[in-house]
XYZ file of C-alpha atoms in Angstrom:
665
model
C 90.425 45.111 15.172
C 89.408 43.068 18.140
C 93.082 42.612 18.844
C 93.588 46.336 18.571
C 90.679 46.890 20.879
C 92.122 44.384 23.244
C 95.444 46.132 23.143
C 93.747 49.480 23.625
C 91.550 48.032 26.291
C 94.593 46.556 27.891
C 96.247 49.918 27.791
C 93.142 51.530 29.200
C 92.827 48.927 31.829
C 96.480 49.380 32.763
C 96.206 53.128 33.135
C 93.686 53.035 35.971
C 95.894 50.529 37.715
C 98.910 52.873 37.384
C 96.832 55.823 38.486
C 95.568 53.828 41.406
C 99.117 52.888 42.349
C 100.135 56.562 41.995
C 97.252 57.601 44.162
C 98.130 55.098 46.821
C 101.788 56.152 46.935
C 101.788 59.987 46.533
C 98.509 61.349 47.914
C 99.484 61.037 51.594
C 102.387 63.418 50.973
C 100.234 65.786 48.946
C 97.517 65.718 51.579
C 100.075 66.490 54.267
C 101.431 69.460 52.318
C 97.933 70.600 51.550
C 96.986 70.458 55.205
C 100.099 72.438 56.161
C 99.337 75.017 53.496
C 95.735 75.297 54.615
C 96.852 75.604 58.238
C 99.366 78.314 57.303
C 96.810 80.217 55.292
C 94.260 79.783 58.059
C 96.706 81.229 60.635
C 97.521 84.205 58.408
C 93.856 84.736 57.601
C 92.908 84.594 61.264
C 95.654 87.031 62.235
C 94.656 89.418 59.453
C 91.028 89.074 60.459
C 91.778 89.820 64.123
C 93.941 92.823 63.232
C 91.367 94.109 60.766
C 88.508 93.596 63.224
C 90.422 95.342 66.033
C 91.325 98.319 63.825
C 87.797 98.594 62.446
C 86.287 98.418 65.927
C 88.756 101.015 67.205
C 87.982 103.457 64.399
C 84.255 102.845 64.773
C 84.353 103.522 68.512
C 86.515 106.573 67.911
C 83.966 107.830 65.383
C 81.121 107.264 67.856
C 83.061 109.033 70.613
C 83.630 112.108 68.461
C 80.076 112.019 67.112
C 78.316 111.706 70.484
C 77.132 114.803 72.376
C 79.702 116.278 74.772
C 77.395 115.594 77.715
C 77.006 111.859 77.001
C 80.088 110.599 78.947
C 78.956 112.602 81.959
C 75.424 111.211 81.529
C 76.769 107.635 81.570
C 78.961 108.342 84.588
C 76.103 109.920 86.541
C 73.815 107.025 85.628
C 76.319 104.664 87.290
C 77.656 106.715 90.203
C 74.967 109.331 90.723
C 75.245 113.100 90.180
C 78.822 114.334 89.991
C 79.782 117.201 92.287
C 80.602 120.511 90.699
C 84.320 121.248 90.359
C 85.566 123.537 93.159
C 85.799 126.580 90.877
C 82.202 126.224 89.664
C 80.947 125.480 93.183
C 82.620 128.486 94.804
C 81.586 130.819 92.014
C 77.943 129.707 92.345
C 77.720 129.603 96.130
C 80.014 132.387 97.268
C 80.376 134.483 94.170
C 84.163 134.257 94.480
C 86.111 136.154 91.857
C 89.741 136.427 90.855
C 91.643 138.801 93.113
C 95.289 137.980 93.780
C 97.499 137.069 90.803
C 98.712 133.473 90.976
C 102.251 132.177 90.358
C 102.863 128.458 89.797
C 106.322 127.021 90.515
C 106.613 123.459 89.115
C 108.781 120.774 90.664
C 111.349 118.331 89.395
C 110.615 116.423 86.139
C 107.105 117.904 85.651
C 108.155 120.808 83.403
C 108.656 120.360 79.672
C 112.091 120.727 78.041
C 112.675 121.402 74.321
C 115.666 121.200 71.995
C 117.293 124.404 70.683
C 120.627 122.977 69.567
C 121.905 119.424 69.324
C 124.086 116.883 67.619
C 123.310 115.335 64.183
C 121.428 112.447 65.798
C 118.740 114.987 66.790
C 118.313 116.546 63.330
C 114.770 117.683 62.611
C 113.817 118.136 66.261
C 114.398 121.870 66.681
C 112.059 123.134 69.442
C 110.525 119.697 69.851
C 109.995 118.421 73.380
C 112.642 116.046 74.676
C 110.912 115.886 78.063
C 107.176 115.933 78.629
C 104.645 115.080 75.964
C 104.915 111.780 74.113
C 108.554 110.847 74.930
C 108.759 109.468 71.406
C 112.447 110.283 71.086
C 113.253 107.975 73.999
C 112.168 104.974 71.961
C 113.600 106.110 68.623
C 117.108 107.131 69.736
C 117.626 106.352 73.448
C 121.386 106.912 73.716
C 121.183 110.165 71.765
C 118.314 111.293 73.987
C 120.303 110.524 77.159
C 123.268 112.425 75.744
C 121.120 115.526 75.247
C 119.271 115.249 78.561
C 122.553 114.992 80.497
C 124.487 118.015 81.726
C 128.238 118.527 81.778
C 129.925 116.481 84.519
C 132.235 119.306 85.558
C 130.192 122.508 85.168
C 126.633 121.287 85.676
C 125.653 123.339 82.594
C 125.184 122.535 78.887
C 127.531 120.022 77.263
C 129.320 121.353 74.147
C 126.988 121.683 71.188
C 123.775 121.070 73.153
C 121.081 123.515 74.242
C 117.951 122.141 75.918
C 115.664 124.800 77.375
C 112.448 124.914 79.434
C 109.126 125.291 77.666
C 107.477 128.615 78.527
C 103.889 129.510 79.390
C 101.126 127.620 81.182
C 101.595 124.673 78.796
C 105.055 124.082 80.294
C 103.620 121.970 83.107
C 99.850 121.690 82.736
C 100.212 118.097 81.511
C 103.258 115.881 81.978
C 102.152 113.552 79.193
C 98.980 113.174 77.183
C 96.107 112.660 79.630
C 98.338 112.917 82.720
C 97.590 116.268 84.354
C 99.865 118.205 86.671
C 98.625 121.807 86.906
C 95.797 121.568 84.338
C 92.954 120.831 86.793
C 93.933 123.666 89.136
C 94.291 126.097 86.214
C 90.843 125.125 84.890
C 89.220 125.651 88.300
C 90.861 129.049 88.740
C 89.530 129.992 85.309
C 85.991 129.332 86.587
C 86.261 132.311 88.957
C 87.754 134.632 86.348
C 91.456 133.859 86.112
C 93.208 133.976 82.755
C 96.752 134.093 81.449
C 97.277 137.756 82.362
C 96.905 136.998 86.096
C 98.401 133.477 86.107
C 102.099 132.842 85.534
C 103.970 129.536 85.248
C 107.501 130.135 86.538
C 109.010 127.415 84.354
C 112.715 126.667 84.727
C 115.191 123.964 83.768
C 114.696 121.652 86.721
C 117.933 119.761 85.943
C 120.146 122.729 86.876
C 121.177 123.816 90.340
C 118.954 126.651 91.553
C 121.584 129.356 91.187
C 122.586 128.090 87.737
C 119.054 128.671 86.449
C 119.865 132.344 86.936
C 123.408 132.094 85.589
C 122.327 130.428 82.342
C 118.711 131.500 81.775
C 118.066 134.427 84.171
C 115.008 132.509 85.398
C 115.031 134.065 88.873
C 115.178 137.561 87.361
C 112.269 136.697 85.065
C 110.204 135.523 88.039
C 110.983 138.723 89.929
C 110.031 140.917 86.953
C 106.804 139.025 86.267
C 105.693 139.205 89.898
C 106.435 142.918 90.020
C 104.443 143.447 86.804
C 101.463 141.439 88.087
C 101.412 143.380 91.364
C 101.709 146.714 89.549
C 98.892 145.970 87.079
C 96.476 144.324 89.539
C 97.202 146.334 92.675
C 97.224 143.085 94.671
C 99.991 140.895 96.090
C 100.536 137.494 94.476
C 99.714 134.040 95.793
C 102.606 131.681 95.009
C 101.904 127.950 94.610
C 105.072 125.820 94.434
C 104.924 122.044 94.084
C 107.476 119.400 95.117
C 111.061 120.575 94.443
C 109.566 123.905 93.381
C 109.059 124.516 97.116
C 112.840 124.511 97.648
C 113.359 126.516 94.458
C 111.044 129.278 95.679
C 112.655 129.196 99.122
C 115.924 129.902 97.299
C 114.199 132.661 95.297
C 112.919 134.490 98.393
C 116.458 134.744 99.737
C 117.909 135.542 96.298
C 115.477 138.402 95.656
C 116.402 140.084 98.970
C 120.160 139.736 98.559
C 122.304 142.386 96.892
C 123.675 141.917 93.382
C 125.589 140.272 91.834
C 124.793 137.132 93.862
C 121.185 138.156 94.515
C 118.376 140.076 92.844
C 118.829 143.319 94.773
C 115.152 143.663 95.737
C 115.833 144.607 99.342
C 114.723 143.117 102.654
C 111.081 144.195 102.227
C 110.522 142.873 98.690
C 108.580 139.760 99.757
C 106.469 141.791 102.177
C 105.445 144.129 99.348
C 104.763 141.504 96.701
C 103.647 138.185 98.274
C 100.372 137.523 100.103
C 100.817 133.784 100.666
C 103.027 130.845 99.706
C 100.946 127.664 99.408
C 103.482 124.833 99.255
C 102.143 121.538 97.852
C 104.025 118.320 98.707
C 107.097 120.270 99.780
C 110.221 118.211 100.618
C 111.523 120.954 102.945
C 113.937 118.573 104.680
C 114.726 116.366 101.683
C 113.801 112.851 100.590
C 115.181 109.462 101.657
C 114.078 108.322 98.195
C 116.733 110.467 96.526
C 119.467 108.676 98.498
C 118.524 105.368 96.857
C 118.368 107.110 93.480
C 121.870 108.569 93.752
C 123.363 105.455 95.359
C 121.956 102.717 93.106
C 119.636 104.405 90.546
C 116.569 102.746 92.015
C 113.717 103.050 94.455
C 111.003 100.625 95.566
C 109.354 100.272 92.140
C 112.634 99.439 90.380
C 113.698 97.087 93.192
C 110.440 95.167 92.813
C 110.855 95.038 89.027
C 114.350 93.616 89.455
C 113.009 90.939 91.784
C 110.196 89.967 89.398
C 112.426 89.894 86.303
C 116.053 89.478 87.472
C 118.673 90.831 85.121
C 116.307 92.602 82.705
C 117.184 96.124 83.825
C 120.874 95.234 84.043
C 121.207 93.440 80.718
C 123.563 94.857 78.102
C 121.101 94.978 75.200
C 122.649 96.547 72.093
C 125.112 98.340 74.371
C 122.299 99.975 76.364
C 122.606 99.223 80.080
C 119.335 100.661 81.391
C 120.124 101.475 85.023
C 123.720 102.429 84.302
C 122.678 105.004 81.720
C 119.906 106.219 84.002
C 122.492 106.803 86.726
C 124.871 108.453 84.263
C 122.141 110.939 83.313
C 120.583 111.710 86.690
C 123.938 112.149 88.421
C 124.545 115.156 86.154
C 121.302 116.794 87.306
C 122.480 119.014 90.142
C 118.889 119.717 91.174
C 118.583 116.183 92.573
C 121.188 117.010 95.217
C 118.883 119.710 96.623
C 116.664 116.817 97.771
C 119.287 115.014 99.889
C 117.935 114.871 103.481
C 118.765 117.948 105.582
C 119.229 118.337 109.310
C 121.332 115.217 109.836
C 120.671 112.813 112.684
C 118.938 115.539 114.745
C 116.011 115.461 112.330
C 116.083 111.982 110.818
C 117.339 109.897 113.726
C 120.329 107.913 114.909
C 121.084 104.180 114.665
C 118.577 103.427 117.449
C 116.202 106.401 117.463
C 113.980 108.311 115.060
C 111.149 110.744 115.820
C 108.675 108.751 113.704
C 109.822 105.276 114.791
C 106.423 104.436 116.335
C 104.562 104.789 113.049
C 101.945 102.043 112.640
C 101.960 100.711 109.076
C 99.151 98.161 109.465
C 96.754 99.253 112.163
C 94.815 95.986 112.109
C 97.848 94.261 113.654
C 97.935 96.660 116.608
C 95.702 96.401 119.643
C 93.271 99.286 119.900
C 94.378 100.194 123.433
C 98.118 100.058 122.711
C 100.092 102.758 124.500
C 103.343 104.272 123.344
C 105.789 106.487 125.175
C 106.284 109.974 123.807
C 109.790 110.364 125.093
C 112.900 110.988 123.076
C 113.457 107.364 122.246
C 109.952 106.880 120.886
C 110.101 103.201 121.990
C 106.686 101.563 122.167
C 105.326 98.925 124.539
C 103.085 95.872 124.446
C 103.102 94.221 121.012
C 104.439 97.213 119.126
C 107.862 97.137 117.536
C 109.626 100.392 116.729
C 111.464 100.769 113.446
C 115.083 101.816 113.116
C 114.223 104.490 110.564
C 117.382 106.366 111.523
C 119.370 103.714 109.600
C 118.530 105.034 106.177
C 120.695 102.274 104.610
C 121.330 98.861 106.185
C 123.268 96.043 104.536
C 121.067 93.096 105.469
C 117.716 92.779 107.214
C 119.420 91.478 110.366
C 121.532 94.657 110.507
C 118.383 96.784 110.139
C 116.829 95.127 113.208
C 119.760 94.663 115.619
C 120.611 97.134 118.356
C 123.569 99.274 117.329
C 125.752 97.776 120.079
C 125.513 94.415 118.308
C 126.362 95.729 114.836
C 130.050 95.343 114.022
C 131.110 98.055 111.601
C 134.356 98.736 109.742
C 134.973 102.325 108.674
C 134.924 102.597 104.875
C 136.529 106.044 104.641
C 140.034 104.659 105.063
C 139.717 102.244 102.134
C 142.181 102.899 99.324
C 140.512 103.625 95.996
C 141.336 101.248 93.130
C 139.997 100.500 89.682
C 137.312 97.875 89.311
C 138.432 95.693 86.416
C 134.911 94.366 85.908
C 133.706 97.897 85.200
C 136.380 98.977 82.737
C 134.033 98.486 79.766
C 131.673 100.945 81.421
C 133.734 104.120 81.085
C 131.349 105.640 78.560
C 128.585 105.218 81.148
C 129.943 107.804 83.550
C 128.844 107.087 87.105
C 132.157 106.936 89.048
C 131.627 103.320 90.086
C 134.241 102.185 87.560
C 136.756 104.057 89.729
C 136.005 101.850 92.733
C 137.847 98.608 93.344
C 136.569 95.400 94.904
C 138.017 96.382 98.281
C 136.205 99.741 98.168
C 132.897 98.015 97.507
C 133.491 95.549 100.321
C 134.409 98.392 102.682
C 131.066 100.121 102.037
C 129.100 96.928 102.736
C 131.166 96.239 105.871
C 130.117 99.562 107.382
C 126.703 97.861 107.752
C 124.428 100.780 108.704
C 124.262 104.426 107.629
C 122.383 107.347 109.141
C 121.692 110.578 107.210
C 125.001 112.077 108.323
C 127.050 109.041 107.326
C 125.119 108.812 104.029
C 126.614 112.170 103.069
C 130.064 110.689 103.697
C 129.041 107.599 101.718
C 128.027 109.667 98.682
C 131.282 111.599 98.954
C 133.109 108.262 98.843
C 131.285 106.653 95.901
C 130.690 109.825 93.826
C 133.215 112.514 94.832
C 132.942 114.566 91.633
C 129.160 114.656 91.766
C 129.199 115.704 95.411
C 131.856 118.331 94.710
C 129.446 119.998 92.274
C 126.579 119.565 94.695
C 128.561 120.909 97.635
C 129.114 124.166 95.748
C 125.342 124.723 95.499
C 123.696 123.075 98.522
C 124.194 122.483 102.223
C 122.488 119.970 104.499
C 123.247 120.961 108.088
C 121.686 123.040 110.855
C 122.914 126.584 111.424
C 124.523 127.341 114.768
C 124.504 131.101 114.292
C 122.467 132.559 111.439
C 124.297 135.874 111.850
C 127.443 134.229 110.529
C 128.263 135.862 107.189
C 128.810 132.493 105.522
C 125.025 131.998 105.436
C 124.795 134.858 102.945
C 126.076 132.438 100.289
C 123.482 130.950 97.936
C 124.415 127.354 98.819
C 122.438 127.747 102.086
C 119.322 129.449 100.689
C 117.263 126.324 99.930
C 117.912 124.752 103.351
C 115.239 126.027 105.789
C 117.505 125.056 108.710
C 120.318 127.335 107.517
C 118.449 130.432 106.412
C 115.804 132.854 107.687
C 112.397 133.489 106.212
C 112.007 136.994 104.764
C 110.928 139.942 106.869
C 107.268 139.759 105.831
C 104.969 139.594 108.881
C 101.793 139.884 106.752
C 102.717 136.963 104.513
C 101.372 133.467 105.224
C 102.976 130.099 104.541
C 101.009 126.869 104.042
C 102.371 123.344 104.024
C 99.833 121.283 102.046
C 100.453 117.586 101.480
C 98.843 114.164 101.329
C 98.952 111.532 104.062
C 97.811 107.940 104.429
C 100.095 106.401 101.796
C 103.194 104.221 102.405
C 106.236 106.413 101.731
C 109.867 105.323 101.441
C 111.874 106.050 104.589
C 114.855 103.632 104.731
C 116.326 100.695 102.814
C 117.818 97.230 103.169
C 120.702 96.784 100.696
C 122.934 94.011 99.433
C 125.988 93.806 97.178
C 125.215 93.103 93.512
C 126.817 90.150 91.717
C 129.930 91.311 89.845
C 129.388 91.504 86.083
C 130.603 93.778 83.330
C 129.529 97.395 83.701
C 127.422 97.034 86.836
C 126.219 99.078 89.802
C 127.729 97.274 92.809
C 124.842 97.847 95.240
C 121.112 97.206 95.047
C 118.037 97.139 97.261
C 117.424 93.646 98.638
C 113.858 93.122 97.418
C 113.736 89.732 99.190
C 113.768 91.453 102.597
C 110.238 91.333 103.988
C 108.865 92.346 107.359
C 107.999 89.965 110.121
C 106.493 91.505 113.244
C 107.036 95.089 112.128
C 103.372 95.695 111.169
C 104.098 95.597 107.453
C 106.519 98.532 107.304
C 109.189 96.482 105.478
C 108.198 95.454 101.969
C 110.598 94.460 99.183
C 113.596 95.861 101.052
C 111.990 99.255 101.763
C 110.761 100.547 105.133
C 107.739 102.818 104.745
C 106.283 105.604 106.835
C 103.297 107.967 106.515
C 103.338 110.429 103.618
C 102.234 110.976 100.019
C 104.237 108.080 98.469
C 107.168 110.436 97.775
C 107.601 112.889 100.665
C 107.466 111.625 104.275
C 105.306 113.609 106.683
C 108.408 114.611 108.648
C 109.917 116.421 105.665
C 106.702 118.025 104.456
C 105.299 119.169 107.796
C 108.054 119.844 110.354
C 108.942 123.417 109.407
C 105.357 124.705 109.495
C 104.504 122.559 112.533
C 107.510 123.611 114.630
C 110.553 125.078 112.864
C 108.697 128.213 111.683
C 105.773 128.132 114.130
C 105.644 131.496 115.910
C 108.731 133.697 116.153
C 111.793 131.481 115.893
C 115.344 132.103 114.755
C 114.309 130.718 111.363
C 111.198 132.963 111.268
C 112.125 136.176 113.093
C 109.190 138.225 111.751
C 106.628 135.661 112.933
C 105.091 134.775 109.567
C 101.966 132.701 110.209
C 102.295 129.064 109.191
C 99.621 126.435 108.643
C 99.717 122.662 108.196
C 97.030 121.387 105.826
C 96.970 117.604 105.402
C 94.713 115.767 102.948
C 93.918 112.188 103.873
C 94.197 109.919 100.861
C 91.077 108.238 99.528
C 91.322 106.107 96.364
C 88.915 106.724 93.452
C 85.445 105.417 94.195
C 85.083 104.063 90.650
C 87.225 103.676 87.556
C 85.267 106.543 86.009
C 86.684 108.906 88.633
C 90.132 108.697 87.039
C 92.991 109.589 89.367
C 90.652 110.624 92.152
C 89.253 113.846 93.544
C 90.382 112.966 97.084
C 93.849 111.669 96.300
C 96.792 112.332 98.592
C 99.370 111.106 96.082
C 102.316 113.434 95.476
C 101.169 114.421 91.951
C 97.522 113.359 91.921
C 96.857 115.683 94.863
C 96.921 118.483 92.278
C 93.422 117.276 91.350
C 92.216 116.986 94.967
C 88.990 119.017 95.246
C 89.584 120.012 98.888
C 93.099 121.301 98.137
C 91.912 123.187 95.052
C 89.106 124.772 97.058
C 91.561 125.966 99.722
C 93.801 127.506 97.052
C 90.899 129.249 95.308
C 89.683 130.751 98.576
C 93.116 132.176 99.394
C 93.538 133.479 95.830
C 90.166 135.192 96.234
C 91.282 136.896 99.453
C 90.841 134.441 102.362
C 93.441 133.932 105.101
C 94.642 130.802 106.828
C 92.285 131.457 109.728
C 89.382 131.742 107.277
C 90.247 128.226 106.120
C 90.031 126.941 109.697
C 93.726 126.910 110.565
C 95.573 123.607 110.718
C 94.064 120.390 109.361
C 96.040 117.364 110.561
C 95.536 113.598 110.313
C 99.080 112.378 110.975
C 101.325 112.462 114.066
C 103.370 115.392 112.737
C 103.024 117.524 115.875
C 103.965 114.633 118.167
C 106.939 113.702 116.014
C 108.043 117.342 115.752
C 108.116 117.700 119.524
C 110.548 114.772 119.772
C 113.097 116.628 117.642
C 115.408 118.607 119.913
C 116.197 121.637 117.754
C 117.275 125.044 118.991
C 114.600 127.526 117.953
């Protein structure tokens, strides 16, 4: 028994030793695994906790927002910033008792109007009458290539591709908001409602802004619908209409006024006195009457300043072939089918926009703090300044290299590109499904363009003909960009001239008034410094040189873009010249002497974050919420004239610059 106990005791005594040995050998591994497991669980738990906390907080705040009184946000805002001014509609109704009088017609511009699907390919199943443009843009993220296919037009006809029908949204909702929370016409509509306007005396002349102006009538009869609606509003109210076009809508309505006078079948057959009988005033907002330099960069390289900066910050991202989706290439493929964009190519040639060494706005001061207060500048044709001021060669809308942009033209050695023989670019052969015509250019063609060095507006037209002949062939059938020698020439009866204010007459409507209303005080793209892109597969061979920065040019050159005064989209020269000089008084472009007014709105940023996009903004779109502009529109809609508004209101040098332009009037 003792022996048995000893054996048992020995066994028992051995077991702890084995366990101890086991513990000393294995536990470090187990502890390591346990720590990893705990760390993994801790990471997952923390992530779940953060996500859960964020979602719970979001829903709680959303509940509080919907549960709070409607006046609470305004109470908080007024507690921080002081009492908020009444909106213009409320103010004018209280103070002056203004009431709705003249029916109002809105004419939206490019990209701001909604487009919806009526017929499409299988990849768009389930989206009948859903918005493809405007709204949430959800389809862009879900099916980008299919979306681009449906938003593009036919390369040859400029109309619908086979099996696709995308049509403009109708009604005031077509362009009140561009996207959720981003207003376009909504603020103006709401303020007009405060003095008694409603849908029966407001009309949104929505149209497919991708089409050429005449093709909106060919396909959708949009011009005829506008004519009929205006006639109905005049007949039912007994008052002429006030028309308010914005951006490209300014050119579209200019085309309409000539179309409605012209005999059928090309025109609407309304007769020469139709506008005089039906229109009280045309209040153009941000009108690119003479085109946009910005559109040149868009058609040439699918970019502008914002994209050029993005490319510089993240090189290659926009050019990468990700899942077969080359961002800029597909963007160019799509936009080059939109014939409307070619209506925005600068008009008037070098006479308006300047030569290699002269431009009417070349003395613009971009950073006033760098200029002496007593600086003097000549007002002669050359516009060359003195003292420490350096003029800008704005007339060179495209320069290959910063040195080329700054040299006198006599020192720039150029080789004519027009004689270069076209040849296929082998690097771009994989890009044939991304139609942009650059795959039809060889290396020598690309080099020839860069060797031309500097392009003015007139040579830019030749450049676009060279790099995109099929696009420009379509555009040339619908638009013209020159200056008329003799407006009595019968060729100017063709619709291709109707949206160019330098090649057509205003209607015979001496009682009508025309306003040019636009923002100033914001840097606006005027000309560009370019470079050749590195050759890769499926690439756009030219791009803005974002590394080009200004030296002693008072800050006008930033990221390869020379800026001038304007509303960030439309330069002052384009928005203001026609009302400041081209149509001022009785001229050959305004034979009936329609009164014209220039109304500029100096940009002021929002005072606080609570002010949103600003009530004093001069930005091209945000100006639609500018209280001063809205007040001017309401007064005219209620019966006021341009003289009642105080005539011209000018902050820029538009009158000085206009006088430098030698144009036969």
